[in-house]
PDB file of C-alpha atoms in Angstrom:
ATOM      1  CA  MET A   1     115.389 119.833  68.889  1.00 83.00           C
ATOM      2  CA  ASP A   2     112.800 118.201  71.141  1.00 89.00           C
ATOM      3  CA  GLU A   3     113.438 116.677  74.568  1.00 90.00           C
ATOM      4  CA  GLU A   4     113.676 113.153  73.172  1.00 90.00           C
ATOM      5  CA  GLY A   5     116.473 114.213  70.846  1.00 91.00           C
ATOM      6  CA  LEU A   6     118.227 115.880  73.760  1.00 93.00           C
ATOM      7  CA  VAL A   7     118.010 112.688  75.837  1.00 92.00           C
ATOM      8  CA  ARG A   8     119.517 110.736  72.937  1.00 91.00           C
ATOM      9  CA  LEU A   9     122.444 113.195  72.820  1.00 94.00           C
ATOM     10  CA  VAL A  10     122.837 113.022  76.600  1.00 93.00           C
ATOM     11  CA  ALA A  11     123.124 109.242  76.216  1.00 92.00           C
ATOM     12  CA  ARG A  12     126.191 109.892  74.060  1.00 93.00           C
ATOM     13  CA  GLY A  13     127.713 112.103  76.776  1.00 93.00           C
ATOM     14  CA  ASP A  14     126.804 115.498  75.270  1.00 94.00           C
ATOM     15  CA  ARG A  15     127.051 118.040  78.135  1.00 96.00           C
ATOM     16  CA  ALA A  16     125.488 120.862  76.125  1.00 96.00           C
ATOM     17  CA  ALA A  17     122.428 118.694  75.414  1.00 95.00           C
ATOM     18  CA  PHE A  18     122.191 117.854  79.115  1.00 96.00           C
ATOM     19  CA  GLU A  19     122.340 121.548  80.058  1.00 96.00           C
ATOM     20  CA  GLU A  20     119.641 122.358  77.505  1.00 96.00           C
ATOM     21  CA  LEU A  21     117.467 119.499  78.748  1.00 95.00           C
ATOM     22  CA  TYR A  22     117.897 120.779  82.307  1.00 96.00           C
ATOM     23  CA  ARG A  23     117.121 124.363  81.272  1.00 96.00           C
ATOM     24  CA  ARG A  24     113.913 123.267  79.547  1.00 95.00           C
ATOM     25  CA  THR A  25     112.595 120.773  82.086  1.00 94.00           C
ATOM     26  CA  SER A  26     113.814 121.805  85.533  1.00 94.00           C
ATOM     27  CA  PRO A  27     111.336 124.698  86.081  1.00 94.00           C
ATOM     28  CA  TRP A  28     108.205 122.583  85.580  1.00 91.00           C
ATOM     29  CA  MET A  29     109.825 119.643  87.382  1.00 92.00           C
ATOM     30  CA  ALA A  30     110.417 121.817  90.468  1.00 93.00           C
ATOM     31  CA  VAL A  31     106.831 123.105  90.361  1.00 91.00           C
ATOM     32  CA  ARG A  32     105.394 119.598  90.141  1.00 88.00           C
ATOM     33  CA  LEU A  33     107.603 118.363  92.978  1.00 91.00           C
ATOM     34  CA  ARG A  34     106.643 121.340  95.169  1.00 90.00           C
ATOM     35  CA  ARG A  35     102.964 120.490  94.653  1.00 86.00           C
ATOM     36  CA  ARG A  36     103.681 117.124  96.266  1.00 85.00           C
ATOM     37  CA  CYS A  37     106.244 118.198  98.871  1.00 85.00           C
ATOM     38  CA  ALA A  38     106.529 121.493 100.745  1.00 86.00           C
ATOM     39  CA  ASP A  39     110.053 120.786 102.009  1.00 89.00           C
ATOM     40  CA  GLU A  40     112.436 122.718  99.738  1.00 92.00           C
ATOM     41  CA  GLN A  41     115.407 120.647 100.884  1.00 93.00           C
ATOM     42  CA  ILE A  42     113.725 117.433  99.745  1.00 92.00           C
ATOM     43  CA  VAL A  43     112.677 119.036  96.441  1.00 93.00           C
ATOM     44  CA  ALA A  44     116.270 120.163  95.791  1.00 95.00           C
ATOM     45  CA  GLU A  45     117.600 116.727  96.720  1.00 95.00           C
ATOM     46  CA  VAL A  46     115.089 114.989  94.422  1.00 94.00           C
ATOM     47  CA  MET A  47     115.920 117.359  91.568  1.00 96.00           C
ATOM     48  CA  GLN A  48     119.627 116.627  91.938  1.00 96.00           C
ATOM     49  CA  GLU A  49     119.081 112.858  92.133  1.00 95.00           C
ATOM     50  CA  THR A  50     116.730 112.965  89.142  1.00 95.00           C
ATOM     51  CA  TYR A  51     119.111 114.759  86.814  1.00 96.00           C
ATOM     52  CA  LEU A  52     122.029 112.653  88.001  1.00 95.00           C
ATOM     53  CA  ALA A  53     119.979 109.553  87.108  1.00 94.00           C
ATOM     54  CA  VAL A  54     119.136 111.091  83.720  1.00 93.00           C
ATOM     55  CA  TRP A  55     122.827 111.698  83.013  1.00 94.00           C
ATOM     56  CA  ARG A  56     123.745 108.152  84.009  1.00 93.00           C
ATOM     57  CA  ALA A  57     120.808 106.292  82.446  1.00 90.00           C
ATOM     58  CA  ALA A  58     119.925 108.302  79.342  1.00 89.00           C
ATOM     59  CA  GLY A  59     120.925 105.315  77.220  1.00 86.00           C
ATOM     60  CA  ALA A  60     118.114 103.287  78.809  1.00 86.00           C
ATOM     61  CA  PHE A  61     115.440 105.701  77.529  1.00 85.00           C
ATOM     62  CA  ALA A  62     113.268 103.786  75.056  1.00 73.00           C
ATOM     63  CA  GLY A  63     111.230 106.799  73.930  1.00 71.00           C
ATOM     64  CA  THR A  64     108.435 106.698  71.406  1.00 65.00           C
ATOM     65  CA  ALA A  65     109.369 103.131  70.473  1.00 64.00           C
ATOM     66  CA  VAL A  66     107.418 102.036  73.552  1.00 63.00           C
ATOM     67  CA  GLY A  67     104.916 104.897  73.504  1.00 67.00           C
ATOM     68  CA  GLY A  68     106.786 107.053  76.010  1.00 74.00           C
ATOM     69  CA  THR A  69     108.011 110.619  76.009  1.00 84.00           C
ATOM     70  CA  ALA A  70     111.197 112.113  77.368  1.00 87.00           C
ATOM     71  CA  VAL A  71     109.220 114.391  79.674  1.00 87.00           C
ATOM     72  CA  GLY A  72     107.211 111.440  80.974  1.00 85.00           C
ATOM     73  CA  TRP A  73     110.421 109.495  81.535  1.00 88.00           C
ATOM     74  CA  LEU A  74     111.932 112.399  83.474  1.00 91.00           C
ATOM     75  CA  TRP A  75     108.813 112.724  85.628  1.00 87.00           C
ATOM     76  CA  THR A  76     108.776 108.984  86.346  1.00 86.00           C
ATOM     77  CA  ILE A  77     112.353 109.198  87.599  1.00 91.00           C
ATOM     78  CA  ALA A  78     111.552 112.262  89.732  1.00 90.00           C
ATOM     79  CA  ALA A  79     108.370 110.733  91.190  1.00 88.00           C
ATOM     80  CA  ARG A  80     110.245 107.581  92.188  1.00 88.00           C
ATOM     81  CA  ARG A  81     113.020 109.648  93.779  1.00 91.00           C
ATOM     82  CA  LEU A  82     110.392 111.623  95.716  1.00 88.00           C
ATOM     83  CA  VAL A  83     108.807 108.424  97.036  1.00 85.00           C
ATOM     84  CA  ASP A  84     112.267 107.215  98.052  1.00 87.00           C
ATOM     85  CA  ALA A  85     112.867 110.497  99.905  1.00 87.00           C
ATOM     86  CA  PHE A  86     109.546 110.144 101.753  1.00 84.00           C
ATOM     87  CA  ARG A  87     110.448 106.583 102.709  1.00 83.00           C
ATOM     88  CA  ARG A  88     113.849 107.675 104.013  1.00 83.00           C
ATOM     89  CA  ARG A  89     112.210 110.438 106.024  1.00 79.00           C
ATOM     90  CA  ALA A  90     109.622 108.044 107.492  1.00 74.00           C
ATOM     91  CA  HIS A  91     112.311 105.501 108.308  1.00 66.00           C
ATOM     92  CA  HIS A  92     114.229 108.090 110.308  1.00 65.00           C
ATOM     93  CA  ALA A  93     111.157 109.808 111.727  1.00 60.00           C
ATOM     94  CA  GLN A  94     111.020 110.524 115.391  1.00 61.00           C
ATOM     95  CA  PRO A  95     107.727 111.200 117.088  1.00 56.00           C
ATOM     96  CA  PRO A  96     107.069 114.874 117.766  1.00 55.00           C
ATOM     97  CA  PRO A  97     108.270 115.842 121.260  1.00 58.00           C
ATOM     98  CA  ALA A  98     104.726 116.691 122.364  1.00 56.00           C
ATOM     99  CA  ALA A  99     103.575 113.218 121.346  1.00 53.00           C
ATOM    100  CA  ALA A 100     106.365 111.318 123.070  1.00 53.00           C
ATOM    101  CA  ALA A 101     105.084 108.828 125.568  1.00 53.00           C
ATOM    102  CA  GLN A 102     105.437 110.121 129.085  1.00 55.00           C
ATOM    103  CA  PRO A 103     106.012 107.653 131.915  1.00 52.00           C
ATOM    104  CA  VAL A 104     102.758 108.292 133.779  1.00 48.00           C
ATOM    105  CA  ALA A 105     100.833 106.186 136.222  1.00 47.00           C
ATOM    106  CA  PRO A 106      97.574 104.951 134.676  1.00 45.00           C
ATOM    107  CA  ALA A 107      95.510 106.957 137.166  1.00 45.00           C
ATOM    108  CA  ALA A 108      97.113 110.212 136.000  1.00 44.00           C
ATOM    109  CA  GLU A 109      96.470 109.257 132.373  1.00 44.00           C
ATOM    110  CA  GLU A 110      92.838 108.639 133.165  1.00 47.00           C
ATOM    111  CA  GLU A 111      92.609 112.024 134.903  1.00 45.00           C
ATOM    112  CA  ALA A 112      94.163 113.777 131.910  1.00 45.00           C
ATOM    113  CA  LEU A 113      91.815 111.964 129.561  1.00 48.00           C
ATOM    114  CA  ALA A 114      88.821 112.907 131.701  1.00 48.00           C
ATOM    115  CA  ALA A 115      89.913 116.553 131.594  1.00 48.00           C
ATOM    116  CA  THR A 116      90.338 116.434 127.809  1.00 49.00           C
ATOM    117  CA  VAL A 117      87.275 114.435 126.841  1.00 51.00           C
ATOM    118  CA  GLY A 118      84.273 114.334 129.094  1.00 54.00           C
ATOM    119  CA  GLY A 119      80.707 113.078 129.036  1.00 66.00           C
ATOM    120  CA  ASP A 120      79.594 110.043 127.074  1.00 69.00           C
ATOM    121  CA  VAL A 121      82.523 110.299 124.656  1.00 68.00           C
ATOM    122  CA  GLY A 122      85.039 110.290 127.512  1.00 70.00           C
ATOM    123  CA  ASP A 123      83.307 107.338 129.159  1.00 72.00           C
ATOM    124  CA  ALA A 124      83.287 105.374 125.895  1.00 74.00           C
ATOM    125  CA  LEU A 125      86.936 106.213 125.288  1.00 76.00           C
ATOM    126  CA  ARG A 126      87.958 105.075 128.770  1.00 76.00           C
ATOM    127  CA  ARG A 127      86.129 101.750 128.269  1.00 82.00           C
ATOM    128  CA  LEU A 128      88.182 100.928 125.150  1.00 85.00           C
ATOM    129  CA  ALA A 129      90.943  98.350 125.407  1.00 87.00           C
ATOM    130  CA  PRO A 130      94.228 100.154 126.210  1.00 86.00           C
ATOM    131  CA  GLU A 131      95.824  99.346 122.834  1.00 89.00           C
ATOM    132  CA  LEU A 132      92.809 100.769 120.962  1.00 88.00           C
ATOM    133  CA  ARG A 133      92.633 103.828 123.207  1.00 85.00           C
ATOM    134  CA  GLN A 134      96.353 104.585 122.623  1.00 83.00           C
ATOM    135  CA  VAL A 135      95.906 104.583 118.868  1.00 87.00           C
ATOM    136  CA  LEU A 136      92.746 106.679 118.988  1.00 82.00           C
ATOM    137  CA  GLN A 137      94.316 109.182 121.372  1.00 80.00           C
ATOM    138  CA  ALA A 138      97.400 109.565 119.182  1.00 78.00           C
ATOM    139  CA  MET A 139      95.468 109.958 115.950  1.00 82.00           C
ATOM    140  CA  VAL A 140      92.438 111.934 117.093  1.00 79.00           C
ATOM    141  CA  LEU A 141      93.449 113.850 120.202  1.00 70.00           C
ATOM    142  CA  ASP A 142      97.103 114.425 119.299  1.00 70.00           C
ATOM    143  CA  GLY A 143      96.404 114.767 115.566  1.00 74.00           C
ATOM    144  CA  LEU A 144      99.158 112.378 114.471  1.00 77.00           C
ATOM    145  CA  SER A 145      99.157 110.602 111.124  1.00 83.00           C
ATOM    146  CA  VAL A 146      99.107 106.820 110.831  1.00 87.00           C
ATOM    147  CA  ARG A 147     102.858 106.827 110.188  1.00 84.00           C
ATOM    148  CA  GLU A 148     103.597 109.099 113.179  1.00 78.00           C
ATOM    149  CA  THR A 149     101.371 106.976 115.404  1.00 81.00           C
ATOM    150  CA  ALA A 150     103.167 103.836 114.240  1.00 82.00           C
ATOM    151  CA  VAL A 151     106.546 105.390 115.084  1.00 77.00           C
ATOM    152  CA  LEU A 152     105.278 106.667 118.422  1.00 75.00           C
ATOM    153  CA  LEU A 153     103.808 103.341 119.514  1.00 78.00           C
ATOM    154  CA  GLY A 154     106.412 101.142 117.838  1.00 80.00           C
ATOM    155  CA  LEU A 155     103.811  99.327 115.732  1.00 86.00           C
ATOM    156  CA  PRO A 156     103.493  98.509 112.033  1.00 90.00           C
ATOM    157  CA  GLU A 157     101.294 100.971 110.105  1.00 90.00           C
ATOM    158  CA  GLY A 158      98.840  98.193 109.243  1.00 93.00           C
ATOM    159  CA  THR A 159      98.354  97.423 112.937  1.00 93.00           C
ATOM    160  CA  VAL A 160      97.707 101.106 113.647  1.00 92.00           C
ATOM    161  CA  LYS A 161      95.088 101.246 110.877  1.00 94.00           C
ATOM    162  CA  THR A 162      93.389  98.075 112.147  1.00 94.00           C
ATOM    163  CA  ARG A 163      93.312  99.288 115.740  1.00 92.00           C
ATOM    164  CA  ALA A 164      92.017 102.701 114.693  1.00 92.00           C
ATOM    165  CA  ARG A 165      89.185 101.056 112.755  1.00 93.00           C
ATOM    166  CA  ARG A 166      88.344  98.748 115.665  1.00 92.00           C
ATOM    167  CA  ALA A 167      88.404 101.691 118.089  1.00 88.00           C
ATOM    168  CA  ARG A 168      86.081 103.769 115.902  1.00 87.00           C
ATOM    169  CA  ILE A 169      83.638 100.878 115.558  1.00 90.00           C
ATOM    170  CA  ALA A 170      83.672 100.344 119.337  1.00 87.00           C
ATOM    171  CA  MET A 171      83.129 104.071 119.915  1.00 84.00           C
ATOM    172  CA  ARG A 172      80.161 104.145 117.505  1.00 84.00           C
ATOM    173  CA  LYS A 173      78.579 101.189 119.286  1.00 86.00           C
ATOM    174  CA  ALA A 174      79.172 102.726 122.729  1.00 82.00           C
ATOM    175  CA  LEU A 175      77.678 106.064 121.657  1.00 80.00           C
ATOM    176  CA  ALA A 176      74.708 104.621 119.743  1.00 76.00           C
TER     177      ALA A 176
END
């Protein structure tokens, strides 16, 4: 029996069909999820949520009637669960301890920046507006992602992207 037939039996509450479907599809599902996420805990959580959703919603599978396959349906469920897991993680993300804002007098910050980046680049960086410099420092010097920078600075991701673009343009002009 193919996977579509197994899903149809699962829709009728057949545990043996569910176990067979799991046995056939879980190895490749785990491999595909691991290619997109290195965190084993998240992969395990997504696998569990995926197969729970399959058990509960197998009756909603339309199959070849709409040009779909059971394997494609399973992967769609898993991919959506993985995105949900990433969103939950980002929502609860805390900035890395090394990137946490330290209460420092501006003069000390300038001294640290001068020690880190010198010459024309350091001068151009110090001439940037403070909000642009913060974003550029977090993303370039600290190596944070857009999402981490947004969490660190308490800004929306779109604002971080805009400020990063404006800062890079200003830096190019200053160094040209």
